[in-house]
GROMACS .gro file of C-alpha atoms in nm:
model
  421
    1UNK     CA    1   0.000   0.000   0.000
    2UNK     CA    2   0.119   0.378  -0.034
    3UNK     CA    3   0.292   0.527   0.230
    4UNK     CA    4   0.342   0.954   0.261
    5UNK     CA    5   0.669   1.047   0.344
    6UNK     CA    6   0.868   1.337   0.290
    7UNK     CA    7   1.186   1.500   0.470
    8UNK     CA    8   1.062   1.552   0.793
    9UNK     CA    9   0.808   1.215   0.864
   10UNK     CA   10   0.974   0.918   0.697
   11UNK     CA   11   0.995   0.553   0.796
   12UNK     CA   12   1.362   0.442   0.945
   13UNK     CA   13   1.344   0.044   1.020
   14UNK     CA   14   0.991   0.020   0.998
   15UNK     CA   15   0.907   0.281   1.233
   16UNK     CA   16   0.753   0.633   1.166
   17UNK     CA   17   0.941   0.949   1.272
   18UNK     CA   18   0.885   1.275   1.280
   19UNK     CA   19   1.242   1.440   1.221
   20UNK     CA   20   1.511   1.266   1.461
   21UNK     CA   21   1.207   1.108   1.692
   22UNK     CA   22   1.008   0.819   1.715
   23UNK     CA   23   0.594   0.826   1.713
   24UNK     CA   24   0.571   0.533   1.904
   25UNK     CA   25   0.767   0.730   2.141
   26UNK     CA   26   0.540   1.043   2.161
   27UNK     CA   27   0.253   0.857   2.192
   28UNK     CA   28   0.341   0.613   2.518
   29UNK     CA   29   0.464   0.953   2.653
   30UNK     CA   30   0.151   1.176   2.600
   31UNK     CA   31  -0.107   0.946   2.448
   32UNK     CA   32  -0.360   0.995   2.211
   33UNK     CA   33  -0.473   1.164   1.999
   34UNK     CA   34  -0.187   1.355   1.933
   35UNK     CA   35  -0.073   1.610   1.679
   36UNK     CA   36   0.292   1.639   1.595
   37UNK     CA   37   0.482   1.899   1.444
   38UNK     CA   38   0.791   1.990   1.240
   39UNK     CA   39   0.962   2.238   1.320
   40UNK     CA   40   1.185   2.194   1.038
   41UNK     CA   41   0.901   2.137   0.775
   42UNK     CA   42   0.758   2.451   0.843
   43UNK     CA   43   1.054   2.661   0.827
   44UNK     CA   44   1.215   2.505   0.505
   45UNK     CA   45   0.812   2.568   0.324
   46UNK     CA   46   0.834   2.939   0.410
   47UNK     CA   47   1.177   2.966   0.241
   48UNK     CA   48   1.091   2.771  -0.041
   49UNK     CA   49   0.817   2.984  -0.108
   50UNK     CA   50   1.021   3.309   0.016
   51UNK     CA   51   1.327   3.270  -0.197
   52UNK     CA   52   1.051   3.160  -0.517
   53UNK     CA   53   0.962   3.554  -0.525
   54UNK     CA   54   1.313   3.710  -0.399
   55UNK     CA   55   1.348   3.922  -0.722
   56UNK     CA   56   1.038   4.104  -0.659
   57UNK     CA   57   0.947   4.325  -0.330
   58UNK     CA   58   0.741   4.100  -0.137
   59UNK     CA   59   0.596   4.003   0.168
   60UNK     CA   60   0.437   3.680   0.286
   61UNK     CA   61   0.170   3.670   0.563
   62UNK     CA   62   0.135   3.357   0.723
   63UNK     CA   63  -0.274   3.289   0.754
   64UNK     CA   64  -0.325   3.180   1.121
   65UNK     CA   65  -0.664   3.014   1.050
   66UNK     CA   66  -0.489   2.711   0.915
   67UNK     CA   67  -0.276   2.673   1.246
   68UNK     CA   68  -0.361   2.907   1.512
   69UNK     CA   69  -0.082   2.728   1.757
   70UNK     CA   70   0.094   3.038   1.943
   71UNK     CA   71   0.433   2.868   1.829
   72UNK     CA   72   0.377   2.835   1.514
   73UNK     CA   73   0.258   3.158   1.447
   74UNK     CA   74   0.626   3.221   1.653
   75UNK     CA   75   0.803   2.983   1.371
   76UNK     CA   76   0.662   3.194   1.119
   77UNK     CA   77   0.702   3.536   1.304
   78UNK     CA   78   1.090   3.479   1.376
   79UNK     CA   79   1.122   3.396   1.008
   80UNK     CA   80   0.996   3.754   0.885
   81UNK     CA   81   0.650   3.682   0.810
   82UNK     CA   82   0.340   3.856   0.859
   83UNK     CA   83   0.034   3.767   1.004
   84UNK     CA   84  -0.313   3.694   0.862
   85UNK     CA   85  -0.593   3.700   1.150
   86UNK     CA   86  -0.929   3.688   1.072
   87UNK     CA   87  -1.087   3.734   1.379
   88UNK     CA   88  -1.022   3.896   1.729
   89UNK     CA   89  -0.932   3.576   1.891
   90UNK     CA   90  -0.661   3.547   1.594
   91UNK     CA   91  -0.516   3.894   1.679
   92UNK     CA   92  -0.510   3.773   2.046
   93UNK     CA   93  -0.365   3.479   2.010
   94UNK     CA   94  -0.111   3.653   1.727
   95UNK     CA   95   0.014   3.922   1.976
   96UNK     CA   96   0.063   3.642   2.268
   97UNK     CA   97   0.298   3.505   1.986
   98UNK     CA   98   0.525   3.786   1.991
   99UNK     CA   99   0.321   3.918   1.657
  100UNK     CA  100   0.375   4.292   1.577
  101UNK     CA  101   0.030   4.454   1.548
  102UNK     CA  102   0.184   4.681   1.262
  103UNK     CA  103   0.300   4.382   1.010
  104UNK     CA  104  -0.033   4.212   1.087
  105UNK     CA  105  -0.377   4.237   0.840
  106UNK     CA  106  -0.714   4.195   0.931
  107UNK     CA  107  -0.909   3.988   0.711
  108UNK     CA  108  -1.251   3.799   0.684
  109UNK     CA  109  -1.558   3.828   0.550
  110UNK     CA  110  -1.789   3.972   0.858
  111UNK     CA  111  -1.573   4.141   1.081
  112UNK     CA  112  -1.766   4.291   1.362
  113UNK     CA  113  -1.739   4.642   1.477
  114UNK     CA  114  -1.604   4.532   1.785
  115UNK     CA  115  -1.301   4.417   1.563
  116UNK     CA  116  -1.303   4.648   1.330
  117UNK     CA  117  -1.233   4.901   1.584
  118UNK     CA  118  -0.976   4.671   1.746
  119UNK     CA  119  -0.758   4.635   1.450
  120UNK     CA  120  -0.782   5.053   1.407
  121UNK     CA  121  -0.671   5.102   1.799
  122UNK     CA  122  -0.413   4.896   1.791
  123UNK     CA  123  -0.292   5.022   1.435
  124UNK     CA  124  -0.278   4.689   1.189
  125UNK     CA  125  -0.132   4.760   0.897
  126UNK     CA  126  -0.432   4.718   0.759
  127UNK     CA  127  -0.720   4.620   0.749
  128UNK     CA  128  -0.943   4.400   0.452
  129UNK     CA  129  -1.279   4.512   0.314
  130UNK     CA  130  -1.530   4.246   0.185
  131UNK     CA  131  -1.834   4.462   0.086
  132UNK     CA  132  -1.911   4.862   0.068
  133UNK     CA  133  -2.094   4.843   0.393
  134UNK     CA  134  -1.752   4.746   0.563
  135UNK     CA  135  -1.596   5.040   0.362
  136UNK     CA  136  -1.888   5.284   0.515
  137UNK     CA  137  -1.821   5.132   0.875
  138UNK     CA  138  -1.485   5.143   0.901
  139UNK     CA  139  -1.442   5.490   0.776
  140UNK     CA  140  -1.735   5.573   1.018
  141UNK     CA  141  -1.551   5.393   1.353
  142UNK     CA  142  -1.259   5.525   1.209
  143UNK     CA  143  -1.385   5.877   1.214
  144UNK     CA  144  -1.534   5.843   1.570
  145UNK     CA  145  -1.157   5.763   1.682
  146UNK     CA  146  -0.935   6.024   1.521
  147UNK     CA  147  -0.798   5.834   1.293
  148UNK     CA  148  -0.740   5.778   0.900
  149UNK     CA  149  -0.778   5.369   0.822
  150UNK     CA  150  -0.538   5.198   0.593
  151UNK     CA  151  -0.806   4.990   0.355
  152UNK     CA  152  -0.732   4.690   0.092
  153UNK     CA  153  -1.042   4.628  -0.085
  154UNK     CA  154  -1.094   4.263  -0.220
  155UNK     CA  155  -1.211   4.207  -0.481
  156UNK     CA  156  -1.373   3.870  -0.638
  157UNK     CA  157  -1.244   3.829  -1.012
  158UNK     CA  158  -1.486   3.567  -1.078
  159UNK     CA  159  -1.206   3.311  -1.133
  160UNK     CA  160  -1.304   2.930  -1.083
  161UNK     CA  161  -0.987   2.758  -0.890
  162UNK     CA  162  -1.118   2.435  -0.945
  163UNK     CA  163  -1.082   2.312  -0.584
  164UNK     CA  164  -1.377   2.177  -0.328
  165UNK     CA  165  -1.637   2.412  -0.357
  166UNK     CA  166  -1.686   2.467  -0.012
  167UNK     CA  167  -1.329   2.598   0.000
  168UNK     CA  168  -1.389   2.798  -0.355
  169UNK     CA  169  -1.390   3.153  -0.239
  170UNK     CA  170  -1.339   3.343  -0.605
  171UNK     CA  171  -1.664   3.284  -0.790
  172UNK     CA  172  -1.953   3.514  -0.802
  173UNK     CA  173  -2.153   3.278  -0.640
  174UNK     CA  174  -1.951   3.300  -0.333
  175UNK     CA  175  -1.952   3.520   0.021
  176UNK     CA  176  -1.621   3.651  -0.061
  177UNK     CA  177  -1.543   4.003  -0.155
  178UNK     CA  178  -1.668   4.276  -0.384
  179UNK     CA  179  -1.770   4.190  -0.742
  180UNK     CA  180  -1.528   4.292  -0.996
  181UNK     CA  181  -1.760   4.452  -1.237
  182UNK     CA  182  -1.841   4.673  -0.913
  183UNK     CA  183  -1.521   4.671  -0.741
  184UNK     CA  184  -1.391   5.032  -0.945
  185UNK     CA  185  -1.702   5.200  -0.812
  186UNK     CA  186  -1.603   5.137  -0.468
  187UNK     CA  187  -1.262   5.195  -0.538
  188UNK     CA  188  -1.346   5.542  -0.625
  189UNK     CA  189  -1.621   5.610  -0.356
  190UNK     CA  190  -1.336   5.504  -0.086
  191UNK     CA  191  -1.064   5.731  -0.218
  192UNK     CA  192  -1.315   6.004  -0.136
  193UNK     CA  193  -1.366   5.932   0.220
  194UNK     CA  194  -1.188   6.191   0.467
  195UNK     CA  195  -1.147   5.861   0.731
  196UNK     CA  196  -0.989   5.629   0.481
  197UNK     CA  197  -0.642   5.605   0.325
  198UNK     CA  198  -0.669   5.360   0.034
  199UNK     CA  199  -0.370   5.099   0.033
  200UNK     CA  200  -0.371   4.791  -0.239
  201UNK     CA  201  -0.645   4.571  -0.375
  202UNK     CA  202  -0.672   4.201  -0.264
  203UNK     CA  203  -0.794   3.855  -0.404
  204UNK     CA  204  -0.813   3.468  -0.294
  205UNK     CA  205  -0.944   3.279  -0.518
  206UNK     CA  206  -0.981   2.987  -0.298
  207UNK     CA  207  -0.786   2.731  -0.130
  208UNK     CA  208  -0.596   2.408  -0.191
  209UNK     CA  209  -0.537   2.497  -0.545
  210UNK     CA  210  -0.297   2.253  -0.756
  211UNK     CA  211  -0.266   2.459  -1.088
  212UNK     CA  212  -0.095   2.753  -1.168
  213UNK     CA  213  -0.351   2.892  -1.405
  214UNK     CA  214  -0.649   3.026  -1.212
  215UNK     CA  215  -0.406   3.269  -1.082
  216UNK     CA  216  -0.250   3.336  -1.376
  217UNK     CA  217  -0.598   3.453  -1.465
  218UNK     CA  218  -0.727   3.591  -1.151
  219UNK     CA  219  -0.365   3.831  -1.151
  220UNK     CA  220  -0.466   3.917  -1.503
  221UNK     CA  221  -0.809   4.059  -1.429
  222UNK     CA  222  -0.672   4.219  -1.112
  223UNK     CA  223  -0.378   4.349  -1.272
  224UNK     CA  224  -0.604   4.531  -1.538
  225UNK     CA  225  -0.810   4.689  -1.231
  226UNK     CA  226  -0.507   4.789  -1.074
  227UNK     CA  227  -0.392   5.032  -1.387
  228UNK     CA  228  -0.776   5.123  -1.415
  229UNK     CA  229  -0.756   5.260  -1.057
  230UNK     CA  230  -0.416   5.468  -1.137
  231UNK     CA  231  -0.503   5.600  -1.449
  232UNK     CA  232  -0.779   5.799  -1.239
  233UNK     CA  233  -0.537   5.879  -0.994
  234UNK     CA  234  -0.538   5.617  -0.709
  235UNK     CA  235  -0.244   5.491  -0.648
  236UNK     CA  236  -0.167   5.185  -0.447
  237UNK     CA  237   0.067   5.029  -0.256
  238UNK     CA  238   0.042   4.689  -0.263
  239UNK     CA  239  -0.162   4.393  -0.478
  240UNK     CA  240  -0.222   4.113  -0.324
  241UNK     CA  241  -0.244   3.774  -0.462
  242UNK     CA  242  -0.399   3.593  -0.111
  243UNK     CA  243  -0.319   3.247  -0.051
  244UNK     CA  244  -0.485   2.905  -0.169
  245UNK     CA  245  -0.208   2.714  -0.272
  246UNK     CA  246  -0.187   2.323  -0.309
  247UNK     CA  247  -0.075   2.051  -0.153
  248UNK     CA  248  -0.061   1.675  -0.203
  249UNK     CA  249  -0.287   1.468   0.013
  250UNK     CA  250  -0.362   1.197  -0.210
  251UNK     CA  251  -0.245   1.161  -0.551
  252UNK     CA  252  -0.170   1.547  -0.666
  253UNK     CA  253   0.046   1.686  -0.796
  254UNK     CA  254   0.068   2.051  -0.694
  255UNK     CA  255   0.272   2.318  -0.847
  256UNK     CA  256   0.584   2.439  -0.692
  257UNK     CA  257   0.674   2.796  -0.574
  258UNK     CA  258   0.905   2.821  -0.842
  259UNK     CA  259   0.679   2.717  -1.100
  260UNK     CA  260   0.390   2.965  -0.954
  261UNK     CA  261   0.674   3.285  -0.968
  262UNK     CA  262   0.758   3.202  -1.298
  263UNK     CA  263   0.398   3.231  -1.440
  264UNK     CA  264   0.290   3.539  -1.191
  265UNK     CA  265   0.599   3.803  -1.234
  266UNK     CA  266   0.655   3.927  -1.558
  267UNK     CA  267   0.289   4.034  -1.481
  268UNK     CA  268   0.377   4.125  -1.127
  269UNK     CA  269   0.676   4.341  -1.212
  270UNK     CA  270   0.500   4.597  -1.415
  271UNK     CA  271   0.285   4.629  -1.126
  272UNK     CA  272   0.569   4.810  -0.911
  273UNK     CA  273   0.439   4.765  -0.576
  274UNK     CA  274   0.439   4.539  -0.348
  275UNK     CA  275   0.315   4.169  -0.359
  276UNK     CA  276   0.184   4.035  -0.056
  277UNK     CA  277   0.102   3.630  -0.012
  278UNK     CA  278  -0.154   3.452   0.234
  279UNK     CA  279  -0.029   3.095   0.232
  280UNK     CA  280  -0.156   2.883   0.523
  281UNK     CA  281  -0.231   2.529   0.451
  282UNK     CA  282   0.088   2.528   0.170
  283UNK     CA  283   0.331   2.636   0.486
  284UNK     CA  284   0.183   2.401   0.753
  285UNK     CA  285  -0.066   2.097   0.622
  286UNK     CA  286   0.230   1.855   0.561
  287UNK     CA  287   0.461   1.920   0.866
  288UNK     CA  288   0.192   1.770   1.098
  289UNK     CA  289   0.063   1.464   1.175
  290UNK     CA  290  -0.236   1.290   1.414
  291UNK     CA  291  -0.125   1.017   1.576
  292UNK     CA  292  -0.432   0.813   1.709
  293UNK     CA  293  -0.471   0.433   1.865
  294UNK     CA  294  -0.668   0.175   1.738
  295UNK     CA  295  -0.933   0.045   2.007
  296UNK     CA  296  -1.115  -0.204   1.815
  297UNK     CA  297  -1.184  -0.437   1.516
  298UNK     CA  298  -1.544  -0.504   1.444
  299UNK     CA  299  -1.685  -0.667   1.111
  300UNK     CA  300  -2.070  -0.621   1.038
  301UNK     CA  301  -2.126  -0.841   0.769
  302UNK     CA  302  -1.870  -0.786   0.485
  303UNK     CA  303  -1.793  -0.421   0.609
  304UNK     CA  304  -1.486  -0.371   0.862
  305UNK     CA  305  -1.454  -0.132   1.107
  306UNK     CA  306  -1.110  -0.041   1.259
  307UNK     CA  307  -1.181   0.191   1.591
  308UNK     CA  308  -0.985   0.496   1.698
  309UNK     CA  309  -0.929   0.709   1.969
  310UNK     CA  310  -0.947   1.014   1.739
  311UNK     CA  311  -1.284   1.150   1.580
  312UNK     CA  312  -1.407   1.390   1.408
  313UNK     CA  313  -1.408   1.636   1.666
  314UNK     CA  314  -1.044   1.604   1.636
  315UNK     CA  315  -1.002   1.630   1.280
  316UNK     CA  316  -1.312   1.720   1.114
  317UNK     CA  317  -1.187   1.749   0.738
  318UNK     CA  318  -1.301   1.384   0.654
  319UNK     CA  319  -1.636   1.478   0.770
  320UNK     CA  320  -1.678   1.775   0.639
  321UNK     CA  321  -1.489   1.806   0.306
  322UNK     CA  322  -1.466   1.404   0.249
  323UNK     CA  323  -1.106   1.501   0.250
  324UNK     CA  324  -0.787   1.239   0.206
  325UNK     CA  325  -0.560   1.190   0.426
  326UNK     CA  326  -0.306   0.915   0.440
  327UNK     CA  327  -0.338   0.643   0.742
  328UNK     CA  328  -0.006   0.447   0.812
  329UNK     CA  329   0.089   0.265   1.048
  330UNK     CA  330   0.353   0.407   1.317
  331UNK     CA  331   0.469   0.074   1.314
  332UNK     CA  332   0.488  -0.154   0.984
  333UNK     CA  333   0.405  -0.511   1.063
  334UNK     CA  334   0.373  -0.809   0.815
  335UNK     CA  335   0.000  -0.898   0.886
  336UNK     CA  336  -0.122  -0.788   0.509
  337UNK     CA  337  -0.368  -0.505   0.379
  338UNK     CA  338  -0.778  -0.516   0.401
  339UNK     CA  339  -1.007  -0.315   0.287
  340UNK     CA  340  -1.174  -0.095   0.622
  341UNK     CA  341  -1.342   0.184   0.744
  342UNK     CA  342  -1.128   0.370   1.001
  343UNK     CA  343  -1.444   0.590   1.231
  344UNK     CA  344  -1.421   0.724   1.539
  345UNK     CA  345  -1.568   0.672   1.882
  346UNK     CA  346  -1.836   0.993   1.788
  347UNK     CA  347  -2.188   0.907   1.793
  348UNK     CA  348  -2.230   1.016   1.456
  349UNK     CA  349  -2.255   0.789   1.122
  350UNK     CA  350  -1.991   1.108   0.982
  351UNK     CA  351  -1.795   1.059   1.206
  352UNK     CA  352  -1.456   0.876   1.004
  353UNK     CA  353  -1.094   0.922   0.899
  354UNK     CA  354  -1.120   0.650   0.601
  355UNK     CA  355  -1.361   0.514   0.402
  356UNK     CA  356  -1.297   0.220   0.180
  357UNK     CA  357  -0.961   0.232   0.226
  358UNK     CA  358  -0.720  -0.039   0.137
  359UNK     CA  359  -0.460  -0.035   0.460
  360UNK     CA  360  -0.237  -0.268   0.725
  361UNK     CA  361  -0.403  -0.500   0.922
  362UNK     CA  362  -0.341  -0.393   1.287
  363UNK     CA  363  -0.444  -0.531   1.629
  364UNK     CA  364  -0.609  -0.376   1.886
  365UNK     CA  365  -0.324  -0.083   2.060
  366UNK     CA  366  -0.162  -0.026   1.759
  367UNK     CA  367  -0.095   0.308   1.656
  368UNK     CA  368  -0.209   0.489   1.334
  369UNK     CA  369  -0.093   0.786   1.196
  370UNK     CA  370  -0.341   1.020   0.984
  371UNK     CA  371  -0.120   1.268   0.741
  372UNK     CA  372  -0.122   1.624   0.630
  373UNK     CA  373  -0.271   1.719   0.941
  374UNK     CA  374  -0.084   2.064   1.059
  375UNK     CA  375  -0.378   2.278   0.889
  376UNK     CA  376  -0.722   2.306   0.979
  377UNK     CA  377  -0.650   2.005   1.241
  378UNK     CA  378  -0.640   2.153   1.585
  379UNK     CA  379  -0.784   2.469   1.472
  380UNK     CA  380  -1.091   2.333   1.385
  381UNK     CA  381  -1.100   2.035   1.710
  382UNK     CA  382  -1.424   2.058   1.958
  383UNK     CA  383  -1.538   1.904   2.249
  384UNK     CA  384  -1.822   1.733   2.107
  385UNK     CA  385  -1.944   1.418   2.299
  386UNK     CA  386  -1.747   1.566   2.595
  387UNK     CA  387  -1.430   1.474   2.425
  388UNK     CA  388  -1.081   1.652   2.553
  389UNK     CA  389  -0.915   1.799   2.264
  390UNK     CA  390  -0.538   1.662   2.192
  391UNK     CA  391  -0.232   1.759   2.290
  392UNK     CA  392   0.016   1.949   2.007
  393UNK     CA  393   0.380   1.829   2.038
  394UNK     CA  394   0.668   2.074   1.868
  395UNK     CA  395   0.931   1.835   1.722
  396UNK     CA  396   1.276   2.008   1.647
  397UNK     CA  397   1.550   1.760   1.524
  398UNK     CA  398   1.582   1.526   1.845
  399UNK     CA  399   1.427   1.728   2.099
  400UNK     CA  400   1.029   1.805   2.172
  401UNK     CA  401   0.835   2.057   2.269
  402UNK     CA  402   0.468   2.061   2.451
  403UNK     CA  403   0.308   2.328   2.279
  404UNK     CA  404  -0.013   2.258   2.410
  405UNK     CA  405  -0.107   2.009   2.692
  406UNK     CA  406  -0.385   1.760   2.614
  407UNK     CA  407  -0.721   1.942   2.820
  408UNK     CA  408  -0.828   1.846   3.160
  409UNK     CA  409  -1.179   1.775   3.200
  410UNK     CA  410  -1.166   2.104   3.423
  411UNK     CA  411  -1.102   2.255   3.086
  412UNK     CA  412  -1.453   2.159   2.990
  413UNK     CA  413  -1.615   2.316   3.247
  414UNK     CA  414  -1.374   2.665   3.313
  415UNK     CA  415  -1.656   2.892   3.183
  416UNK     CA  416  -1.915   2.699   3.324
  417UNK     CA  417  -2.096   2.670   3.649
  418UNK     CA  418  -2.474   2.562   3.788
  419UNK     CA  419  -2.722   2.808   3.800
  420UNK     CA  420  -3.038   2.576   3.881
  421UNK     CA  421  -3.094   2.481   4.235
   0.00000   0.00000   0.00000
């Protein structure tokens, strides 16, 4: 059966490490479910994808959402990168990181006044609008506070990125930003506001894209409104391109850095500003794993069932995308392959890993480890069914790192108490 492997998890004698140390190892220590990181993965992705775009003025903002660990956001902060955060909680937990409020954007679809007013007190560089009522309100909080708000407008290009659609964010048809045909309109209106100091125009087309031409596009279209806008006199500071790109789960076969620079440039150069990124998932999805032990075996009728710690409260993608990952063994044994379900303890029929999946036999305590699981992981995790989320382990060459204790069961309950007598 296929295995996924790359430089930092990789098999050595039949066992499954992550860098210089053993699963197997992790998981008697801390138990399971577990994620693990590497530290190394994530800092050789961010220069791949850094060095892709060095003849250009650049800068690369690392989108929290995927992996809202405070050290990781660290990782990427130490490196040079920016910060994406769509929310407050993301600022929060962004600033706890060491994050500078000043190389740090605020982005997402329906920010709250509360937030909006956050991100303009504690002076982000700037701030993202979705739709002209966001323009209107931020100029208008902006105006109650003294000050003059640096704006990116995004705009949709109506490109499709031919990903998931739930995760297609460039269409028409979706929530995301302000139409194109209208986008100049609002471009204008903004540059007139007293409380608003226009700064670049924005895309993302989507996310866990594996070909390079629905950007090429999408930068076309944008491109075109970009020298629109300055031919009437608004000039702007940076274009940026957003995030989105691929990575292999299964069987694609994603385009490199290199290969995405090479296409985007010549067009970018003309631009003469700067180009900003958004990667998330690219930077982190493959540096992490879930490590999870199997609790039973159960046949019911020709259909088997292999039962594991971890559920979809602890990685929901399966559930909710019918996403891929790769389950391996941490430990190769010799027992053959099946065909199995791999589910959860969850009460809910949804709730799986695997479907159908050819894969090991394994007894009852082995362990299992579930791939490409350092984005939207632990950053999407609840406590459905009363269930503790995992611990997050930091690998870094031989040594380890507790970034994040498994929860107590008082951690269930710390906002909690009885009211009824």
């Amino acid at each position: 059966m296929d295995r996924f492997e790359n430089d930092s998890f990789y098999y050595k004698e039949n066992k499954l490490y992550c860098e210089g140390v053993g699963l197997d190892y992790l998981a008697e220590k801390y138990g399971t479910p577990l994620y693990v990181y590497s530290r190394h993965f994530f800092e050789e992705r961010f220069k791949e994808f850094n060095n892709a775009f060095s003849e250009i003025e650049h800068k690369i903002f690392f989108a929290v959402k995927s992996n809202f660990n405070i050290n990781v956001i660290k990782i990427f902060h130490n490196l040079g990168a920016g910060l994406d955060v769509n929310s407050a909680g993301e600022f929060y937990r962004a600033v706890k990181a060491g994050g500078n409020p000043q190389e740090m954007i605020l982005t997402g679809v329906g920010k709250t006044a509360e937030e909006i007013q956050l991100g303009l007190k504690e002076n982000l560089m700037l701030i993202k609008a979705e739709s002209f009522d966001e323009v209107l309100l931020i100029n208008e909080i902006a105006g109650k506070l003294g000050k003059v708000a640096p704006l990116a407008i995004r705009v949709n290009p109506d490109v499709d990125a031919e990903t998931h659609p739930y995760i297609s964010t460039g269409l028409s048809e979706n929530k995301f930003g302000i139409n194109s045909a209208d986008a100049f309109d609002a471009f204008k209106e903004a540059s007139k506001m007293k409380d608003i100091r226009l700064t670049g125009i924005d895309m993302h087309i989507g996310s866990q894209i594996t070909s390079v031409s629905p950007y090429v596009e999408a930068v076309d279209k944008l491109a075109e409104d970009f020298f629109k806008l300055k031919a009437e006199g608004i000039e702007l500071e940076h274009f940026d391109i957003g995030g989105g790109m691929g990575i292999r789960y299964k069987d694609e076969e994603p385009f490199t850095p290199k290969e995405l620079a090479k296409a985007l440039i010549p067009t970018l150069k003309k631009l003469n500003c700067q180009i900003m990124f958004e990667p998330g998932r690219f930077l982190t999805a493959n540096g992490g794993a879930l490590i999870t032990k199997v609790l039973y075996n159960k046949s019911n009728g020709k259909k088997h069932f292999v039962v594991v710690d971890a559920a979809m409260n602890d990685l929901l993608r399966p559930s909710l995308y019918k996403a891929y990952h790769y389950v391996q063994p941490v430990i190769i044994g010799d027992a053959g392959t099946h065909i199995a379900d791999v589910v959860g303890p969850v009460c809910e029929s949804g709730d799986y890993i695997a479907k159908q999946r050819e894969m090991p036999i394994v007894e009852n305590g082995a362990l299992l480890a579930v791939m490409s699981a350092g984005a939207y992981g632990m950053v999407m995790a609840s406590n459905y069914n009363g269930r503790r989320r995992p611990a997050e382990l930091l690998v870094n060459g031989e040594k380890f790192y507790v970034a994040r204790p498994r929860e107590t069961y008082e951690h269930l309950l710390y906002d909690e108490k009885l009211v009824i007598k």
